[in-house]
Amino acid sequence: TKRTGMIWTPARAQPTTPPPGVAVGEPLLRERLLGEFVGTFFLVLTVGVAVASITDMAPVAIGLMLAVQIYSFGAVSGGFLNPAVTLAVLLSRRDKISPQISALYMAVQFLGGVVAGFMAFAGTETSFCFDYAVMSKSFGTSFELEWFFSMALCGVVLAAGTSNDAPNQYFGFAIGCSVIGGALACGGFDQGSFNPAVTVGMNIANYANGKATQNPSVGAWFVFTL
């Protein structure tokens, strides 16, 4: 600082040159991974608590939480929060993420989902699993609906979240609404996971519940984590 009359004013900072290859303000890898973990955690926690609440507003709560987390961490990690979305962005070959980083993203997304699943179980003292038998529907019904609505979700992410103007003002809202729309549309036929981290987190927590009356079948694991 320097003194001007009787007022202390901050001295002008000297410009610094960032290390070669590092953009100014670019998030560090650990910050990006933490963003994916925290965002996925709160998404999966919301799924577990909302479903346990047995409310028709569960899809809305889940979609809104997803949108909020995307807006929160979009500028940090991209706000993928879903291994299926991470894979879709990687396969789009838009140079948004490398294979190595995508593998780390998926790992922390699954970890966040598992931790959130146990926290939801601890907070509500109930659990559930993703299995088409819960809805008294067939393998084919859940397979088709999970496939198409996951495709819709990934398509919205690629169109709105990885476009040339991203991060923009609408991408989080669009992605969150795609989950709300998909869950409401297929709610009477399919549980609507659309996210392998959600499936793994809820199913593993359900295994830990000694009072659970049903655990997912092999076919259900295939359908809901595909």
PDB file of C-alpha atoms in Angstrom:
ATOM      1  CA  THR A   1       0.000   0.000   0.000  1.00  0.00           C
ATOM      2  CA  LYS A   2       0.990   3.653  -0.360  1.00  0.00           C
ATOM      3  CA  ARG A   3      -0.058   6.751   1.553  1.00  0.00           C
ATOM      4  CA  THR A   4      -1.827   9.593  -0.267  1.00  0.00           C
ATOM      5  CA  GLY A   5      -2.486  12.505   2.108  1.00  0.00           C
ATOM      6  CA  MET A   6      -4.293  10.901   5.067  1.00  0.00           C
ATOM      7  CA  ILE A   7      -5.706   7.962   3.086  1.00  0.00           C
ATOM      8  CA  TRP A   8      -4.072   4.590   2.570  1.00  0.00           C
ATOM      9  CA  THR A   9      -4.646   3.210  -0.927  1.00  0.00           C
ATOM     10  CA  PRO A  10      -3.632  -0.175  -2.280  1.00  0.00           C
ATOM     11  CA  ALA A  11      -0.517  -0.225  -4.393  1.00  0.00           C
ATOM     12  CA  ARG A  12      -0.998  -1.375  -7.964  1.00  0.00           C
ATOM     13  CA  ALA A  13      -0.183  -5.054  -8.341  1.00  0.00           C
ATOM     14  CA  GLN A  14       2.568  -5.894 -10.745  1.00  0.00           C
ATOM     15  CA  PRO A  15       1.442  -8.028 -13.694  1.00  0.00           C
ATOM     16  CA  THR A  16       2.519 -11.637 -13.520  1.00  0.00           C
ATOM     17  CA  THR A  17       2.973 -14.101 -16.330  1.00  0.00           C
ATOM     18  CA  PRO A  18       1.195 -17.469 -15.891  1.00  0.00           C
ATOM     19  CA  PRO A  19       3.202 -20.664 -16.417  1.00  0.00           C
ATOM     20  CA  PRO A  20       3.458 -21.827 -20.027  1.00  0.00           C
ATOM     21  CA  GLY A  21       0.366 -23.717 -21.175  1.00  0.00           C
ATOM     22  CA  VAL A  22      -1.813 -22.538 -18.277  1.00  0.00           C
ATOM     23  CA  ALA A  23      -4.590 -20.079 -19.050  1.00  0.00           C
ATOM     24  CA  VAL A  24      -5.360 -17.335 -16.572  1.00  0.00           C
ATOM     25  CA  GLY A  25      -8.036 -18.508 -14.165  1.00  0.00           C
ATOM     26  CA  GLU A  26      -8.126 -22.075 -15.518  1.00  0.00           C
ATOM     27  CA  PRO A  27      -9.408 -24.436 -12.782  1.00  0.00           C
ATOM     28  CA  LEU A  28      -6.948 -26.968 -11.455  1.00  0.00           C
ATOM     29  CA  LEU A  29      -7.670 -30.665 -11.928  1.00  0.00           C
ATOM     30  CA  ARG A  30      -8.400 -31.169  -8.237  1.00  0.00           C
ATOM     31  CA  GLU A  31     -10.908 -28.297  -8.370  1.00  0.00           C
ATOM     32  CA  ARG A  32     -12.634 -29.825 -11.374  1.00  0.00           C
ATOM     33  CA  LEU A  33     -12.843 -33.232  -9.737  1.00  0.00           C
ATOM     34  CA  LEU A  34     -14.141 -31.724  -6.501  1.00  0.00           C
ATOM     35  CA  GLY A  35     -16.795 -29.864  -8.479  1.00  0.00           C
ATOM     36  CA  GLU A  36     -17.954 -33.090 -10.126  1.00  0.00           C
ATOM     37  CA  PHE A  37     -17.990 -34.910  -6.795  1.00  0.00           C
ATOM     38  CA  VAL A  38     -19.963 -32.227  -4.951  1.00  0.00           C
ATOM     39  CA  GLY A  39     -22.420 -31.661  -7.788  1.00  0.00           C
ATOM     40  CA  THR A  40     -23.102 -35.367  -8.225  1.00  0.00           C
ATOM     41  CA  PHE A  41     -23.395 -35.821  -4.470  1.00  0.00           C
ATOM     42  CA  PHE A  42     -26.168 -33.256  -4.126  1.00  0.00           C
ATOM     43  CA  LEU A  43     -27.963 -34.550  -7.204  1.00  0.00           C
ATOM     44  CA  VAL A  44     -28.022 -38.138  -5.924  1.00  0.00           C
ATOM     45  CA  LEU A  45     -28.854 -37.012  -2.381  1.00  0.00           C
ATOM     46  CA  THR A  46     -31.867 -35.165  -3.791  1.00  0.00           C
ATOM     47  CA  VAL A  47     -32.962 -38.285  -5.677  1.00  0.00           C
ATOM     48  CA  GLY A  48     -32.803 -40.426  -2.548  1.00  0.00           C
ATOM     49  CA  VAL A  49     -34.605 -37.951  -0.293  1.00  0.00           C
ATOM     50  CA  ALA A  50     -37.242 -36.958  -2.864  1.00  0.00           C
ATOM     51  CA  VAL A  51     -38.147 -40.555  -3.669  1.00  0.00           C
ATOM     52  CA  ALA A  52     -38.302 -41.412   0.037  1.00  0.00           C
ATOM     53  CA  SER A  53     -40.692 -38.486   0.508  1.00  0.00           C
ATOM     54  CA  ILE A  54     -43.181 -40.182  -1.847  1.00  0.00           C
ATOM     55  CA  THR A  55     -44.109 -36.934  -3.532  1.00  0.00           C
ATOM     56  CA  ASP A  56     -45.278 -36.251  -7.061  1.00  0.00           C
ATOM     57  CA  MET A  57     -42.873 -33.308  -7.099  1.00  0.00           C
ATOM     58  CA  ALA A  58     -39.787 -35.533  -6.939  1.00  0.00           C
ATOM     59  CA  PRO A  59     -38.924 -35.063 -10.667  1.00  0.00           C
ATOM     60  CA  VAL A  60     -39.158 -31.295 -10.247  1.00  0.00           C
ATOM     61  CA  ALA A  61     -36.913 -31.307  -7.168  1.00  0.00           C
ATOM     62  CA  ILE A  62     -34.352 -33.493  -8.934  1.00  0.00           C
ATOM     63  CA  GLY A  63     -34.352 -31.427 -12.118  1.00  0.00           C
ATOM     64  CA  LEU A  64     -34.034 -28.154 -10.213  1.00  0.00           C
ATOM     65  CA  MET A  65     -31.156 -29.467  -8.114  1.00  0.00           C
ATOM     66  CA  LEU A  66     -29.419 -30.672 -11.272  1.00  0.00           C
ATOM     67  CA  ALA A  67     -29.824 -27.246 -12.880  1.00  0.00           C
ATOM     68  CA  VAL A  68     -28.488 -25.476  -9.775  1.00  0.00           C
ATOM     69  CA  GLN A  69     -25.441 -27.725  -9.552  1.00  0.00           C
ATOM     70  CA  ILE A  70     -24.729 -27.273 -13.264  1.00  0.00           C
ATOM     71  CA  TYR A  71     -24.874 -23.502 -12.917  1.00  0.00           C
ATOM     72  CA  SER A  72     -22.657 -23.745  -9.820  1.00  0.00           C
ATOM     73  CA  PHE A  73     -19.932 -25.912 -11.309  1.00  0.00           C
ATOM     74  CA  GLY A  74     -20.326 -25.389 -15.054  1.00  0.00           C
ATOM     75  CA  ALA A  75     -17.497 -22.864 -15.155  1.00  0.00           C
ATOM     76  CA  VAL A  76     -15.309 -25.085 -12.971  1.00  0.00           C
ATOM     77  CA  SER A  77     -15.660 -28.607 -14.349  1.00  0.00           C
ATOM     78  CA  GLY A  78     -18.304 -28.342 -17.041  1.00  0.00           C
ATOM     79  CA  GLY A  79     -20.972 -29.632 -14.677  1.00  0.00           C
ATOM     80  CA  PHE A  80     -21.333 -33.099 -16.240  1.00  0.00           C
ATOM     81  CA  LEU A  81     -22.398 -34.868 -12.998  1.00  0.00           C
ATOM     82  CA  ASN A  82     -23.252 -38.021 -14.933  1.00  0.00           C
ATOM     83  CA  PRO A  83     -20.956 -40.749 -16.320  1.00  0.00           C
ATOM     84  CA  ALA A  84     -23.235 -41.147 -19.355  1.00  0.00           C
ATOM     85  CA  VAL A  85     -22.954 -37.432 -20.113  1.00  0.00           C
ATOM     86  CA  THR A  86     -19.191 -37.561 -19.600  1.00  0.00           C
ATOM     87  CA  LEU A  87     -18.941 -40.403 -22.100  1.00  0.00           C
ATOM     88  CA  ALA A  88     -21.182 -38.582 -24.590  1.00  0.00           C
ATOM     89  CA  VAL A  89     -19.027 -35.445 -24.427  1.00  0.00           C
ATOM     90  CA  LEU A  90     -15.881 -37.541 -24.883  1.00  0.00           C
ATOM     91  CA  LEU A  91     -17.312 -39.389 -27.888  1.00  0.00           C
ATOM     92  CA  SER A  92     -18.500 -36.122 -29.457  1.00  0.00           C
ATOM     93  CA  ARG A  93     -14.815 -35.371 -30.176  1.00  0.00           C
ATOM     94  CA  ARG A  94     -15.243 -31.664 -29.548  1.00  0.00           C
ATOM     95  CA  ASP A  95     -12.017 -31.564 -27.528  1.00  0.00           C
ATOM     96  CA  LYS A  96     -13.959 -30.704 -24.387  1.00  0.00           C
ATOM     97  CA  ILE A  97     -12.440 -33.527 -22.335  1.00  0.00           C
ATOM     98  CA  SER A  98      -9.643 -36.071 -22.738  1.00  0.00           C
ATOM     99  CA  PRO A  99      -9.996 -39.831 -22.152  1.00  0.00           C
ATOM    100  CA  GLN A 100      -7.828 -39.600 -19.039  1.00  0.00           C
ATOM    101  CA  ILE A 101      -9.823 -36.746 -17.506  1.00  0.00           C
ATOM    102  CA  SER A 102     -13.125 -38.389 -18.444  1.00  0.00           C
ATOM    103  CA  ALA A 103     -12.087 -41.536 -16.552  1.00  0.00           C
ATOM    104  CA  LEU A 104     -11.313 -39.445 -13.464  1.00  0.00           C
ATOM    105  CA  TYR A 105     -14.622 -37.603 -13.832  1.00  0.00           C
ATOM    106  CA  MET A 106     -16.538 -40.875 -13.953  1.00  0.00           C
ATOM    107  CA  ALA A 107     -14.684 -42.189 -10.909  1.00  0.00           C
ATOM    108  CA  VAL A 108     -15.538 -39.174  -8.726  1.00  0.00           C
ATOM    109  CA  GLN A 109     -19.117 -39.115 -10.056  1.00  0.00           C
ATOM    110  CA  PHE A 110     -19.631 -42.719  -8.971  1.00  0.00           C
ATOM    111  CA  LEU A 111     -17.954 -41.980  -5.647  1.00  0.00           C
ATOM    112  CA  GLY A 112     -20.192 -38.965  -5.084  1.00  0.00           C
ATOM    113  CA  GLY A 113     -23.218 -41.074  -5.946  1.00  0.00           C
ATOM    114  CA  VAL A 114     -22.305 -43.829  -3.483  1.00  0.00           C
ATOM    115  CA  VAL A 115     -21.605 -41.393  -0.635  1.00  0.00           C
ATOM    116  CA  ALA A 116     -24.889 -39.585  -1.355  1.00  0.00           C
ATOM    117  CA  GLY A 117     -26.776 -42.877  -1.443  1.00  0.00           C
ATOM    118  CA  PHE A 118     -25.613 -43.727   2.064  1.00  0.00           C
ATOM    119  CA  MET A 119     -26.357 -40.193   3.295  1.00  0.00           C
ATOM    120  CA  ALA A 120     -29.872 -40.388   1.873  1.00  0.00           C
ATOM    121  CA  PHE A 121     -30.360 -43.754   3.575  1.00  0.00           C
ATOM    122  CA  ALA A 122     -29.050 -42.364   6.872  1.00  0.00           C
ATOM    123  CA  GLY A 123     -31.232 -39.278   6.665  1.00  0.00           C
ATOM    124  CA  THR A 124     -34.489 -40.966   5.655  1.00  0.00           C
ATOM    125  CA  GLU A 125     -33.990 -44.434   7.177  1.00  0.00           C
ATOM    126  CA  THR A 126     -35.296 -45.928   3.946  1.00  0.00           C
ATOM    127  CA  SER A 127     -33.859 -46.927   0.597  1.00  0.00           C
ATOM    128  CA  PHE A 128     -34.873 -48.165  -2.812  1.00  0.00           C
ATOM    129  CA  CYS A 129     -33.270 -49.794  -5.816  1.00  0.00           C
ATOM    130  CA  PHE A 130     -33.554 -49.372  -9.559  1.00  0.00           C
ATOM    131  CA  ASP A 131     -35.212 -52.481 -10.954  1.00  0.00           C
ATOM    132  CA  TYR A 132     -37.906 -52.777 -13.613  1.00  0.00           C
ATOM    133  CA  ALA A 133     -39.662 -55.316 -11.388  1.00  0.00           C
ATOM    134  CA  VAL A 134     -40.470 -52.482  -8.965  1.00  0.00           C
ATOM    135  CA  MET A 135     -42.777 -51.024 -11.611  1.00  0.00           C
ATOM    136  CA  SER A 136     -44.070 -54.490 -12.574  1.00  0.00           C
ATOM    137  CA  LYS A 137     -42.773 -53.873 -16.102  1.00  0.00           C
ATOM    138  CA  SER A 138     -40.533 -55.849 -18.417  1.00  0.00           C
ATOM    139  CA  PHE A 139     -36.839 -55.560 -19.183  1.00  0.00           C
ATOM    140  CA  GLY A 140     -37.695 -54.194 -22.624  1.00  0.00           C
ATOM    141  CA  THR A 141     -39.846 -51.352 -21.297  1.00  0.00           C
ATOM    142  CA  SER A 142     -37.153 -50.015 -18.975  1.00  0.00           C
ATOM    143  CA  PHE A 143     -34.426 -50.589 -21.556  1.00  0.00           C
ATOM    144  CA  GLU A 144     -36.239 -48.550 -24.204  1.00  0.00           C
ATOM    145  CA  LEU A 145     -37.230 -45.684 -21.928  1.00  0.00           C
ATOM    146  CA  GLU A 146     -33.855 -45.437 -20.193  1.00  0.00           C
ATOM    147  CA  TRP A 147     -32.111 -45.505 -23.570  1.00  0.00           C
ATOM    148  CA  PHE A 148     -34.187 -42.823 -25.258  1.00  0.00           C
ATOM    149  CA  PHE A 149     -34.476 -40.406 -22.351  1.00  0.00           C
ATOM    150  CA  SER A 150     -30.772 -40.753 -21.551  1.00  0.00           C
ATOM    151  CA  MET A 151     -30.164 -40.016 -25.225  1.00  0.00           C
ATOM    152  CA  ALA A 152     -32.370 -36.931 -24.934  1.00  0.00           C
ATOM    153  CA  LEU A 153     -30.445 -35.761 -21.865  1.00  0.00           C
ATOM    154  CA  CYS A 154     -27.061 -36.258 -23.526  1.00  0.00           C
ATOM    155  CA  GLY A 155     -28.322 -34.545 -26.675  1.00  0.00           C
ATOM    156  CA  VAL A 156     -29.368 -31.460 -24.703  1.00  0.00           C
ATOM    157  CA  VAL A 157     -25.974 -31.386 -22.976  1.00  0.00           C
ATOM    158  CA  LEU A 158     -24.157 -31.530 -26.313  1.00  0.00           C
ATOM    159  CA  ALA A 159     -26.421 -28.941 -27.940  1.00  0.00           C
ATOM    160  CA  ALA A 160     -26.671 -26.455 -25.064  1.00  0.00           C
ATOM    161  CA  GLY A 161     -23.828 -27.267 -22.685  1.00  0.00           C
ATOM    162  CA  THR A 162     -20.920 -27.772 -25.111  1.00  0.00           C
ATOM    163  CA  SER A 163     -21.991 -25.300 -27.814  1.00  0.00           C
ATOM    164  CA  ASN A 164     -19.760 -22.444 -28.924  1.00  0.00           C
ATOM    165  CA  ASP A 165     -21.414 -20.012 -26.517  1.00  0.00           C
ATOM    166  CA  ALA A 166     -21.186 -22.289 -23.458  1.00  0.00           C
ATOM    167  CA  PRO A 167     -21.287 -21.622 -20.576  1.00  0.00           C
ATOM    168  CA  ASN A 168     -24.380 -19.600 -21.468  1.00  0.00           C
ATOM    169  CA  GLN A 169     -27.426 -18.435 -19.524  1.00  0.00           C
ATOM    170  CA  TYR A 170     -29.741 -21.296 -20.412  1.00  0.00           C
ATOM    171  CA  PHE A 171     -27.784 -24.547 -20.492  1.00  0.00           C
ATOM    172  CA  GLY A 172     -28.395 -25.534 -16.865  1.00  0.00           C
ATOM    173  CA  PHE A 173     -32.113 -24.834 -17.154  1.00  0.00           C
ATOM    174  CA  ALA A 174     -32.376 -26.816 -20.389  1.00  0.00           C
ATOM    175  CA  ILE A 175     -30.552 -29.823 -18.965  1.00  0.00           C
ATOM    176  CA  GLY A 176     -32.535 -29.774 -15.726  1.00  0.00           C
ATOM    177  CA  CYS A 177     -35.826 -29.538 -17.626  1.00  0.00           C
ATOM    178  CA  SER A 178     -34.874 -32.507 -19.806  1.00  0.00           C
ATOM    179  CA  VAL A 179     -34.603 -34.610 -16.646  1.00  0.00           C
ATOM    180  CA  ILE A 180     -37.902 -33.277 -15.302  1.00  0.00           C
ATOM    181  CA  GLY A 181     -39.637 -33.978 -18.610  1.00  0.00           C
ATOM    182  CA  GLY A 182     -38.186 -37.464 -18.950  1.00  0.00           C
ATOM    183  CA  ALA A 183     -39.018 -38.453 -15.374  1.00  0.00           C
ATOM    184  CA  LEU A 184     -42.588 -37.174 -15.642  1.00  0.00           C
ATOM    185  CA  ALA A 185     -43.116 -38.797 -19.034  1.00  0.00           C
ATOM    186  CA  CYS A 186     -42.022 -42.300 -18.113  1.00  0.00           C
ATOM    187  CA  GLY A 187     -42.879 -42.217 -14.395  1.00  0.00           C
ATOM    188  CA  GLY A 188     -45.677 -44.747 -14.750  1.00  0.00           C
ATOM    189  CA  PHE A 189     -43.516 -47.214 -16.672  1.00  0.00           C
ATOM    190  CA  ASP A 190     -39.916 -46.735 -15.578  1.00  0.00           C
ATOM    191  CA  GLN A 191     -38.105 -45.330 -12.532  1.00  0.00           C
ATOM    192  CA  GLY A 192     -36.148 -42.912 -14.712  1.00  0.00           C
ATOM    193  CA  SER A 193     -32.540 -42.950 -13.568  1.00  0.00           C
ATOM    194  CA  PHE A 194     -30.849 -41.590 -16.734  1.00  0.00           C
ATOM    195  CA  ASN A 195     -27.623 -41.497 -14.723  1.00  0.00           C
ATOM    196  CA  PRO A 196     -25.393 -44.467 -13.801  1.00  0.00           C
ATOM    197  CA  ALA A 197     -24.074 -42.614 -10.731  1.00  0.00           C
ATOM    198  CA  VAL A 198     -27.634 -42.325  -9.423  1.00  0.00           C
ATOM    199  CA  THR A 199     -28.251 -46.023 -10.065  1.00  0.00           C
ATOM    200  CA  VAL A 200     -25.045 -47.187  -8.393  1.00  0.00           C
ATOM    201  CA  GLY A 201     -25.457 -44.881  -5.402  1.00  0.00           C
ATOM    202  CA  MET A 202     -29.047 -45.885  -4.695  1.00  0.00           C
ATOM    203  CA  ASN A 203     -28.519 -49.597  -5.336  1.00  0.00           C
ATOM    204  CA  ILE A 204     -25.437 -49.941  -3.140  1.00  0.00           C
ATOM    205  CA  ALA A 205     -27.144 -48.078  -0.286  1.00  0.00           C
ATOM    206  CA  ASN A 206     -30.122 -50.398  -0.713  1.00  0.00           C
ATOM    207  CA  TYR A 207     -27.851 -53.428  -0.237  1.00  0.00           C
ATOM    208  CA  ALA A 208     -26.808 -51.922   3.110  1.00  0.00           C
ATOM    209  CA  ASN A 209     -30.419 -51.699   4.249  1.00  0.00           C
ATOM    210  CA  GLY A 210     -31.199 -54.882   6.132  1.00  0.00           C
ATOM    211  CA  LYS A 211     -34.920 -54.106   5.914  1.00  0.00           C
ATOM    212  CA  ALA A 212     -34.942 -53.806   2.129  1.00  0.00           C
ATOM    213  CA  THR A 213     -37.464 -56.162   0.561  1.00  0.00           C
ATOM    214  CA  GLN A 214     -35.926 -56.136  -2.912  1.00  0.00           C
ATOM    215  CA  ASN A 215     -32.496 -55.826  -4.481  1.00  0.00           C
ATOM    216  CA  PRO A 216     -31.744 -55.203  -8.171  1.00  0.00           C
ATOM    217  CA  SER A 217     -31.448 -58.134 -10.528  1.00  0.00           C
ATOM    218  CA  VAL A 218     -28.578 -58.614 -12.953  1.00  0.00           C
ATOM    219  CA  GLY A 219     -30.801 -57.434 -15.777  1.00  0.00           C
ATOM    220  CA  ALA A 220     -31.733 -54.305 -13.840  1.00  0.00           C
ATOM    221  CA  TRP A 221     -28.083 -53.459 -13.259  1.00  0.00           C
ATOM    222  CA  PHE A 222     -27.544 -53.734 -17.006  1.00  0.00           C
ATOM    223  CA  VAL A 223     -30.520 -51.565 -17.911  1.00  0.00           C
ATOM    224  CA  PHE A 224     -29.966 -48.775 -15.403  1.00  0.00           C
ATOM    225  CA  THR A 225     -26.187 -48.464 -15.730  1.00  0.00           C
ATOM    226  CA  LEU A 226     -25.969 -48.872 -19.514  1.00  0.00           C
TER     227      LEU A 226
END
